[in-house]
PDB file of C-alpha atoms in Angstrom:
ATOM      1  CA  UNK B   1      94.372  98.272  98.129  1.00  0.00           C
ATOM      2  CA  UNK B   2      96.679  98.256 101.121  1.00  0.00           C
ATOM      3  CA  UNK B   3      97.446 101.777 102.338  1.00  0.00           C
ATOM      4  CA  UNK B   4     100.614 100.847 104.168  1.00  0.00           C
ATOM      5  CA  UNK B   5     104.245 100.249 103.276  1.00  0.00           C
ATOM      6  CA  UNK B   6     106.433  97.841 105.208  1.00  0.00           C
ATOM      7  CA  UNK B   7     109.901  96.388 104.664  1.00  0.00           C
ATOM      8  CA  UNK B   8     109.755  92.965 103.086  1.00  0.00           C
ATOM      9  CA  UNK B   9     111.856  91.251 105.694  1.00  0.00           C
ATOM     10  CA  UNK B  10     113.789  91.814 108.906  1.00  0.00           C
ATOM     11  CA  UNK B  11     116.001  89.796 111.223  1.00  0.00           C
ATOM     12  CA  UNK B  12     116.216  90.151 114.975  1.00  0.00           C
ATOM     13  CA  UNK B  13     118.410  88.417 117.534  1.00  0.00           C
ATOM     14  CA  UNK B  14     116.604  86.376 120.143  1.00  0.00           C
ATOM     15  CA  UNK B  15     116.093  88.360 123.336  1.00  0.00           C
ATOM     16  CA  UNK B  16     116.501  91.699 121.602  1.00  0.00           C
ATOM     17  CA  UNK B  17     113.740  94.153 120.828  1.00  0.00           C
ATOM     18  CA  UNK B  18     112.222  93.848 117.385  1.00  0.00           C
ATOM     19  CA  UNK B  19     111.174  97.183 115.876  1.00  0.00           C
ATOM     20  CA  UNK B  20     108.921  96.846 112.855  1.00  0.00           C
ATOM     21  CA  UNK B  21     108.226 100.059 110.931  1.00  0.00           C
ATOM     22  CA  UNK B  22     105.169 100.932 108.878  1.00  0.00           C
ATOM     23  CA  UNK B  23     104.412 103.922 106.701  1.00  0.00           C
ATOM     24  CA  UNK B  24     100.805 105.040 106.278  1.00  0.00           C
ATOM     25  CA  UNK B  25     101.170 108.549 104.935  1.00  0.00           C
ATOM     26  CA  UNK B  26      97.631 108.709 103.531  1.00  0.00           C
ATOM     27  CA  UNK B  27      95.898 107.645 106.719  1.00  0.00           C
ATOM     28  CA  UNK B  28      92.586 109.368 107.390  1.00  0.00           C
ATOM     29  CA  UNK B  29      91.599 110.959 110.675  1.00  0.00           C
ATOM     30  CA  UNK B  30      89.163 108.210 111.563  1.00  0.00           C
ATOM     31  CA  UNK B  31      91.435 105.304 110.639  1.00  0.00           C
ATOM     32  CA  UNK B  32      93.157 103.197 113.232  1.00  0.00           C
ATOM     33  CA  UNK B  33      96.467 101.399 112.817  1.00  0.00           C
ATOM     34  CA  UNK B  34      96.145  97.658 113.392  1.00  0.00           C
ATOM     35  CA  UNK B  35      98.905  95.089 113.650  1.00  0.00           C
ATOM     36  CA  UNK B  36      98.449  91.386 113.035  1.00  0.00           C
ATOM     37  CA  UNK B  37     100.905  88.573 112.598  1.00  0.00           C
ATOM     38  CA  UNK B  38     100.654  85.286 110.787  1.00  0.00           C
ATOM     39  CA  UNK B  39     102.698  82.314 111.801  1.00  0.00           C
ATOM     40  CA  UNK B  40     103.108  79.757 109.064  1.00  0.00           C
ATOM     41  CA  UNK B  41      99.949  77.801 108.255  1.00  0.00           C
ATOM     42  CA  UNK B  42      97.811  79.626 110.810  1.00  0.00           C
ATOM     43  CA  UNK B  43      95.217  82.360 110.716  1.00  0.00           C
ATOM     44  CA  UNK B  44      96.343  85.921 111.492  1.00  0.00           C
ATOM     45  CA  UNK B  45      96.674  86.811 115.166  1.00  0.00           C
ATOM     46  CA  UNK B  46      95.637  90.225 116.469  1.00  0.00           C
ATOM     47  CA  UNK B  47      98.469  92.050 118.229  1.00  0.00           C
ATOM     48  CA  UNK B  48      97.528  95.632 118.936  1.00  0.00           C
ATOM     49  CA  UNK B  49      95.885  98.711 117.498  1.00  0.00           C
ATOM     50  CA  UNK B  50      95.843 102.445 118.096  1.00  0.00           C
ATOM     51  CA  UNK B  51      94.536 105.750 116.811  1.00  0.00           C
ATOM     52  CA  UNK B  52      97.075 108.395 117.801  1.00  0.00           C
ATOM     53  CA  UNK B  53      98.336 107.598 121.277  1.00  0.00           C
ATOM     54  CA  UNK B  54     101.010 105.040 121.917  1.00  0.00           C
ATOM     55  CA  UNK B  55      99.613 101.722 123.074  1.00  0.00           C
ATOM     56  CA  UNK B  56     101.029  98.804 125.039  1.00  0.00           C
ATOM     57  CA  UNK B  57      99.696  95.382 125.866  1.00  0.00           C
ATOM     58  CA  UNK B  58     101.104  92.050 126.952  1.00  0.00           C
ATOM     59  CA  UNK B  59     102.349  91.294 123.458  1.00  0.00           C
ATOM     60  CA  UNK B  60     103.791  94.517 122.135  1.00  0.00           C
ATOM     61  CA  UNK B  61     103.969  98.287 122.072  1.00  0.00           C
ATOM     62  CA  UNK B  62     102.747 100.510 119.287  1.00  0.00           C
ATOM     63  CA  UNK B  63     104.388 103.856 118.711  1.00  0.00           C
ATOM     64  CA  UNK B  64     102.523 106.228 116.370  1.00  0.00           C
ATOM     65  CA  UNK B  65     104.191 109.413 115.174  1.00  0.00           C
ATOM     66  CA  UNK B  66     102.520 112.701 115.978  1.00  0.00           C
ATOM     67  CA  UNK B  67     101.521 113.265 112.355  1.00  0.00           C
ATOM     68  CA  UNK B  68     100.232 109.651 112.258  1.00  0.00           C
ATOM     69  CA  UNK B  69     101.997 109.005 108.975  1.00  0.00           C
ATOM     70  CA  UNK B  70     104.038 106.157 110.364  1.00  0.00           C
ATOM     71  CA  UNK B  71     104.195 103.771 113.267  1.00  0.00           C
ATOM     72  CA  UNK B  72     106.458 101.170 114.830  1.00  0.00           C
ATOM     73  CA  UNK B  73     105.521  97.891 116.406  1.00  0.00           C
ATOM     74  CA  UNK B  74     107.904  96.900 119.166  1.00  0.00           C
ATOM     75  CA  UNK B  75     108.295  93.365 120.462  1.00  0.00           C
ATOM     76  CA  UNK B  76     110.380  94.054 123.572  1.00  0.00           C
ATOM     77  CA  UNK B  77     112.116  90.686 123.899  1.00  0.00           C
ATOM     78  CA  UNK B  78     111.812  88.676 120.715  1.00  0.00           C
ATOM     79  CA  UNK B  79     111.671  84.901 120.949  1.00  0.00           C
ATOM     80  CA  UNK B  80     111.931  82.262 118.257  1.00  0.00           C
ATOM     81  CA  UNK B  81     108.136  81.904 118.383  1.00  0.00           C
ATOM     82  CA  UNK B  82     107.797  85.499 117.233  1.00  0.00           C
ATOM     83  CA  UNK B  83     109.068  84.506 113.794  1.00  0.00           C
ATOM     84  CA  UNK B  84     106.132  85.365 111.531  1.00  0.00           C
ATOM     85  CA  UNK B  85     104.826  87.743 108.890  1.00  0.00           C
ATOM     86  CA  UNK B  86     103.675  90.979 110.504  1.00  0.00           C
ATOM     87  CA  UNK B  87     100.960  93.041 108.865  1.00  0.00           C
ATOM     88  CA  UNK B  88     100.314  96.726 109.469  1.00  0.00           C
ATOM     89  CA  UNK B  89      96.796  97.710 108.402  1.00  0.00           C
ATOM     90  CA  UNK B  90      94.804 100.922 108.580  1.00  0.00           C
ATOM     91  CA  UNK B  91      91.095 100.605 109.087  1.00  0.00           C
ATOM     92  CA  UNK B  92      88.087 102.606 110.110  1.00  0.00           C
ATOM     93  CA  UNK B  93      86.999 100.972 113.348  1.00  0.00           C
ATOM     94  CA  UNK B  94      83.292 101.442 112.898  1.00  0.00           C
ATOM     95  CA  UNK B  95      80.863  99.558 110.778  1.00  0.00           C
ATOM     96  CA  UNK B  96      81.560  96.302 109.043  1.00  0.00           C
ATOM     97  CA  UNK B  97      84.879  97.247 107.552  1.00  0.00           C
ATOM     98  CA  UNK B  98      87.205  94.439 106.602  1.00  0.00           C
ATOM     99  CA  UNK B  99      90.989  94.348 106.635  1.00  0.00           C
ATOM    100  CA  UNK B 100      93.048  94.723 103.499  1.00  0.00           C
ATOM    101  CA  UNK B 101      96.322  92.878 103.787  1.00  0.00           C
ATOM    102  CA  UNK B 102      99.492  94.063 102.109  1.00  0.00           C
ATOM    103  CA  UNK B 103     102.600  91.962 101.828  1.00  0.00           C
ATOM    104  CA  UNK B 104     103.722  92.505 105.426  1.00  0.00           C
ATOM    105  CA  UNK B 105     107.171  92.114 106.977  1.00  0.00           C
ATOM    106  CA  UNK B 106     108.647  88.678 107.405  1.00  0.00           C
ATOM    107  CA  UNK B 107     110.406  88.797 110.776  1.00  0.00           C
ATOM    108  CA  UNK B 108     112.948  86.099 111.477  1.00  0.00           C
ATOM    109  CA  UNK B 109     114.191  85.794 115.033  1.00  0.00           C
ATOM    110  CA  UNK B 110     117.674  84.364 115.058  1.00  0.00           C
ATOM    111  CA  UNK B 111     118.987  82.257 117.965  1.00  0.00           C
TER     112      UNK B 111
ATOM    113  CA  UNK H   1      90.125  88.432 122.942  1.00  0.00           C
ATOM    114  CA  UNK H   2      87.268  86.952 120.977  1.00  0.00           C
ATOM    115  CA  UNK H   3      87.535  83.438 119.601  1.00  0.00           C
ATOM    116  CA  UNK H   4      86.765  82.435 116.054  1.00  0.00           C
ATOM    117  CA  UNK H   5      86.903  78.776 115.138  1.00  0.00           C
ATOM    118  CA  UNK H   6      86.959  77.062 111.766  1.00  0.00           C
ATOM    119  CA  UNK H   7      86.187  73.488 110.814  1.00  0.00           C
ATOM    120  CA  UNK H   8      87.633  71.445 109.298  1.00  0.00           C
ATOM    121  CA  UNK H   9      91.241  72.518 109.624  1.00  0.00           C
ATOM    122  CA  UNK H  10      92.229  70.303 106.705  1.00  0.00           C
ATOM    123  CA  UNK H  11      90.133  68.646 104.031  1.00  0.00           C
ATOM    124  CA  UNK H  12      90.896  66.699 100.904  1.00  0.00           C
ATOM    125  CA  UNK H  13      88.195  66.277  98.312  1.00  0.00           C
ATOM    126  CA  UNK H  14      87.900  64.852  94.842  1.00  0.00           C
ATOM    127  CA  UNK H  15      87.635  67.102  91.838  1.00  0.00           C
ATOM    128  CA  UNK H  16      84.026  67.871  91.017  1.00  0.00           C
ATOM    129  CA  UNK H  17      82.695  67.466  94.531  1.00  0.00           C
ATOM    130  CA  UNK H  18      81.661  70.164  96.981  1.00  0.00           C
ATOM    131  CA  UNK H  19      83.129  70.909 100.364  1.00  0.00           C
ATOM    132  CA  UNK H  20      81.791  73.016 103.228  1.00  0.00           C
ATOM    133  CA  UNK H  21      83.892  75.029 105.665  1.00  0.00           C
ATOM    134  CA  UNK H  22      82.355  76.357 108.869  1.00  0.00           C
ATOM    135  CA  UNK H  23      83.296  79.523 110.727  1.00  0.00           C
ATOM    136  CA  UNK H  24      81.987  80.072 114.241  1.00  0.00           C
ATOM    137  CA  UNK H  25      82.288  82.944 116.671  1.00  0.00           C
ATOM    138  CA  UNK H  26      82.517  81.109 119.983  1.00  0.00           C
ATOM    139  CA  UNK H  27      82.025  83.798 122.588  1.00  0.00           C
ATOM    140  CA  UNK H  28      80.395  86.653 120.743  1.00  0.00           C
ATOM    141  CA  UNK H  29      77.818  87.333 118.094  1.00  0.00           C
ATOM    142  CA  UNK H  30      78.896  88.447 114.656  1.00  0.00           C
ATOM    143  CA  UNK H  31      76.476  89.976 112.210  1.00  0.00           C
ATOM    144  CA  UNK H  32      79.306  90.213 109.710  1.00  0.00           C
ATOM    145  CA  UNK H  33      82.025  87.719 108.912  1.00  0.00           C
ATOM    146  CA  UNK H  34      84.699  87.846 106.239  1.00  0.00           C
ATOM    147  CA  UNK H  35      86.124  85.073 104.088  1.00  0.00           C
ATOM    148  CA  UNK H  36      89.682  85.207 102.768  1.00  0.00           C
ATOM    149  CA  UNK H  37      91.773  82.957 100.572  1.00  0.00           C
ATOM    150  CA  UNK H  38      95.528  82.674 100.719  1.00  0.00           C
ATOM    151  CA  UNK H  39      97.781  80.940  98.219  1.00  0.00           C
ATOM    152  CA  UNK H  40     101.293  79.854  99.191  1.00  0.00           C
ATOM    153  CA  UNK H  41     103.696  82.719  99.817  1.00  0.00           C
ATOM    154  CA  UNK H  42     100.996  85.272  99.093  1.00  0.00           C
ATOM    155  CA  UNK H  43      98.986  87.599 101.281  1.00  0.00           C
ATOM    156  CA  UNK H  44      95.365  87.171 102.273  1.00  0.00           C
ATOM    157  CA  UNK H  45      92.819  88.131  99.662  1.00  0.00           C
ATOM    158  CA  UNK H  46      89.275  89.016 100.662  1.00  0.00           C
ATOM    159  CA  UNK H  47      86.727  86.855  98.883  1.00  0.00           C
ATOM    160  CA  UNK H  48      83.447  87.983 100.360  1.00  0.00           C
ATOM    161  CA  UNK H  49      81.657  89.613 103.237  1.00  0.00           C
ATOM    162  CA  UNK H  50      79.082  87.411 104.903  1.00  0.00           C
ATOM    163  CA  UNK H  51      76.048  89.154 106.386  1.00  0.00           C
ATOM    164  CA  UNK H  52      73.690  87.448 108.815  1.00  0.00           C
ATOM    165  CA  UNK H  53      70.262  87.042 107.324  1.00  0.00           C
ATOM    166  CA  UNK H  54      71.113  88.489 103.940  1.00  0.00           C
ATOM    167  CA  UNK H  55      73.152  87.759 100.847  1.00  0.00           C
ATOM    168  CA  UNK H  56      76.899  87.865 100.935  1.00  0.00           C
ATOM    169  CA  UNK H  57      78.844  90.570  99.151  1.00  0.00           C
ATOM    170  CA  UNK H  58      81.517  89.175  96.855  1.00  0.00           C
ATOM    171  CA  UNK H  59      84.720  90.845  95.764  1.00  0.00           C
ATOM    172  CA  UNK H  60      85.347  91.392  92.104  1.00  0.00           C
ATOM    173  CA  UNK H  61      86.447  88.247  90.344  1.00  0.00           C
ATOM    174  CA  UNK H  62      85.026  85.850  92.945  1.00  0.00           C
ATOM    175  CA  UNK H  63      82.291  83.603  91.533  1.00  0.00           C
ATOM    176  CA  UNK H  64      79.308  83.692  93.851  1.00  0.00           C
ATOM    177  CA  UNK H  65      77.847  80.517  92.372  1.00  0.00           C
ATOM    178  CA  UNK H  66      81.046  78.631  93.021  1.00  0.00           C
ATOM    179  CA  UNK H  67      81.730  79.923  96.514  1.00  0.00           C
ATOM    180  CA  UNK H  68      78.407  79.745  98.314  1.00  0.00           C
ATOM    181  CA  UNK H  69      78.217  81.609 101.578  1.00  0.00           C
ATOM    182  CA  UNK H  70      75.489  81.150 104.160  1.00  0.00           C
ATOM    183  CA  UNK H  71      75.282  83.168 107.366  1.00  0.00           C
ATOM    184  CA  UNK H  72      72.165  81.766 108.961  1.00  0.00           C
ATOM    185  CA  UNK H  73      72.894  82.680 112.554  1.00  0.00           C
ATOM    186  CA  UNK H  74      74.847  85.259 114.523  1.00  0.00           C
ATOM    187  CA  UNK H  75      77.573  82.754 115.324  1.00  0.00           C
ATOM    188  CA  UNK H  76      77.945  80.690 112.160  1.00  0.00           C
ATOM    189  CA  UNK H  77      78.923  81.354 108.581  1.00  0.00           C
ATOM    190  CA  UNK H  78      79.648  78.626 106.066  1.00  0.00           C
ATOM    191  CA  UNK H  79      81.619  78.657 102.832  1.00  0.00           C
ATOM    192  CA  UNK H  80      80.828  75.915 100.331  1.00  0.00           C
ATOM    193  CA  UNK H  81      83.205  75.390  97.455  1.00  0.00           C
ATOM    194  CA  UNK H  82      81.080  73.801  94.758  1.00  0.00           C
ATOM    195  CA  UNK H  83      82.398  71.600  91.963  1.00  0.00           C
ATOM    196  CA  UNK H  84      85.880  71.973  93.337  1.00  0.00           C
ATOM    197  CA  UNK H  85      88.894  71.820  91.050  1.00  0.00           C
ATOM    198  CA  UNK H  86      92.593  71.530  91.840  1.00  0.00           C
ATOM    199  CA  UNK H  87      93.055  75.276  91.323  1.00  0.00           C
ATOM    200  CA  UNK H  88      90.682  75.849  94.250  1.00  0.00           C
ATOM    201  CA  UNK H  89      93.227  74.259  96.553  1.00  0.00           C
ATOM    202  CA  UNK H  90      94.159  76.962  99.013  1.00  0.00           C
ATOM    203  CA  UNK H  91      94.113  78.154 102.619  1.00  0.00           C
ATOM    204  CA  UNK H  92      90.691  79.588 103.478  1.00  0.00           C
ATOM    205  CA  UNK H  93      90.384  81.871 106.481  1.00  0.00           C
ATOM    206  CA  UNK H  94      87.398  83.522 108.087  1.00  0.00           C
ATOM    207  CA  UNK H  95      87.198  86.463 110.444  1.00  0.00           C
ATOM    208  CA  UNK H  96      84.618  88.273 112.521  1.00  0.00           C
ATOM    209  CA  UNK H  97      84.439  91.556 114.375  1.00  0.00           C
ATOM    210  CA  UNK H  98      84.508  91.179 118.130  1.00  0.00           C
ATOM    211  CA  UNK H  99      84.605  93.591 121.013  1.00  0.00           C
ATOM    212  CA  UNK H 100      86.371  96.894 120.623  1.00  0.00           C
ATOM    213  CA  UNK H 101      85.782  96.836 116.856  1.00  0.00           C
ATOM    214  CA  UNK H 102      88.656  94.401 116.531  1.00  0.00           C
ATOM    215  CA  UNK H 103      88.604  91.676 113.900  1.00  0.00           C
ATOM    216  CA  UNK H 104      89.610  88.185 114.964  1.00  0.00           C
ATOM    217  CA  UNK H 105      90.547  85.345 112.650  1.00  0.00           C
ATOM    218  CA  UNK H 106      89.900  81.646 112.623  1.00  0.00           C
ATOM    219  CA  UNK H 107      92.673  79.087 112.461  1.00  0.00           C
ATOM    220  CA  UNK H 108      92.189  78.624 108.741  1.00  0.00           C
ATOM    221  CA  UNK H 109      91.184  75.631 106.652  1.00  0.00           C
ATOM    222  CA  UNK H 110      93.460  73.909 104.178  1.00  0.00           C
ATOM    223  CA  UNK H 111      91.624  72.628 101.133  1.00  0.00           C
ATOM    224  CA  UNK H 112      93.288  70.193  98.770  1.00  0.00           C
ATOM    225  CA  UNK H 113      91.384  69.127  95.669  1.00  0.00           C
ATOM    226  CA  UNK H 114      92.713  65.992  94.013  1.00  0.00           C
TER     227      UNK H 114
END
């Protein structure tokens, strides 16, 4: 079962920052927070992951609260191509552990 | 990032026939690959874990004799849908663990059974 809670949908104006929240209050100490997105009719795309420190890459930033019970994915300047379903997943990053997908957040970037 | 490729991207088959979907890790070796199925407007559901050189592990409710998985090499896993029926029509996606313990997904394969 998915161990995360995300809003069902969100809208964001093009060019603005998109902030996608995720609650994972039962996260274990050895579990990472992963973010993926799925654009219609494609396989999921890896975005970013982190354990407890904030992370940034060319796609997004990940802000994890100090108690690690929630996190926020930030797309700094949303474009129309960022319209997708975004999945927040917690996973132990060792061994052959798969990803359990919840329902995710459907982000719509509006022109 | 690591690249995972699936083939074919779309396939149409007649009811009662079998169809094979390939999943390849292009620039890394994967001892474990995962197969998911996704119906329209639903999330991904794990079907099975494919292990190189050994039998696959199936999730509860997934028929192992209907969805045959072979992981004969470190870069290739195949999913064969046997005696396909219209209700097997779905989006099938594979994934594999690459560098940094990160899982990467293939492009997905659309199966339509007519």
